[in-house]
Amino acid sequence: MATTVYILDDEPNILATLEGCLRDEGFEVVTQSNPLAIEEDLE
């Protein structure tokens, strides 16, 4: 089962760096620019 990381900061530089690093390590990343994924996880 994958670990999901929620990034709530929408600062583009921080977001791109964090998202890229986490995905490289095998984490599933959910950001504010992908709200459908957040809604699906909450159901």
XYZ file of C-alpha atoms in Angstrom, residues 1 4 7 12 17 22-23 25 30-31 33 36 40 42:
14
model
C 0.000 0.000 0.000
C 0.039 9.299 0.324
C 1.156 19.013 0.108
C 5.467 26.614 -7.141
C 10.863 20.196 -5.556
C 8.655 12.307 -3.031
C 7.579 10.686 -6.299
C 11.033 7.802 -3.502
C -1.653 14.873 -3.719
C -1.517 18.637 -4.201
C -3.774 21.453 -8.054
C -10.126 15.321 -7.145
C -11.501 10.540 -3.573
C -11.730 11.399 1.823
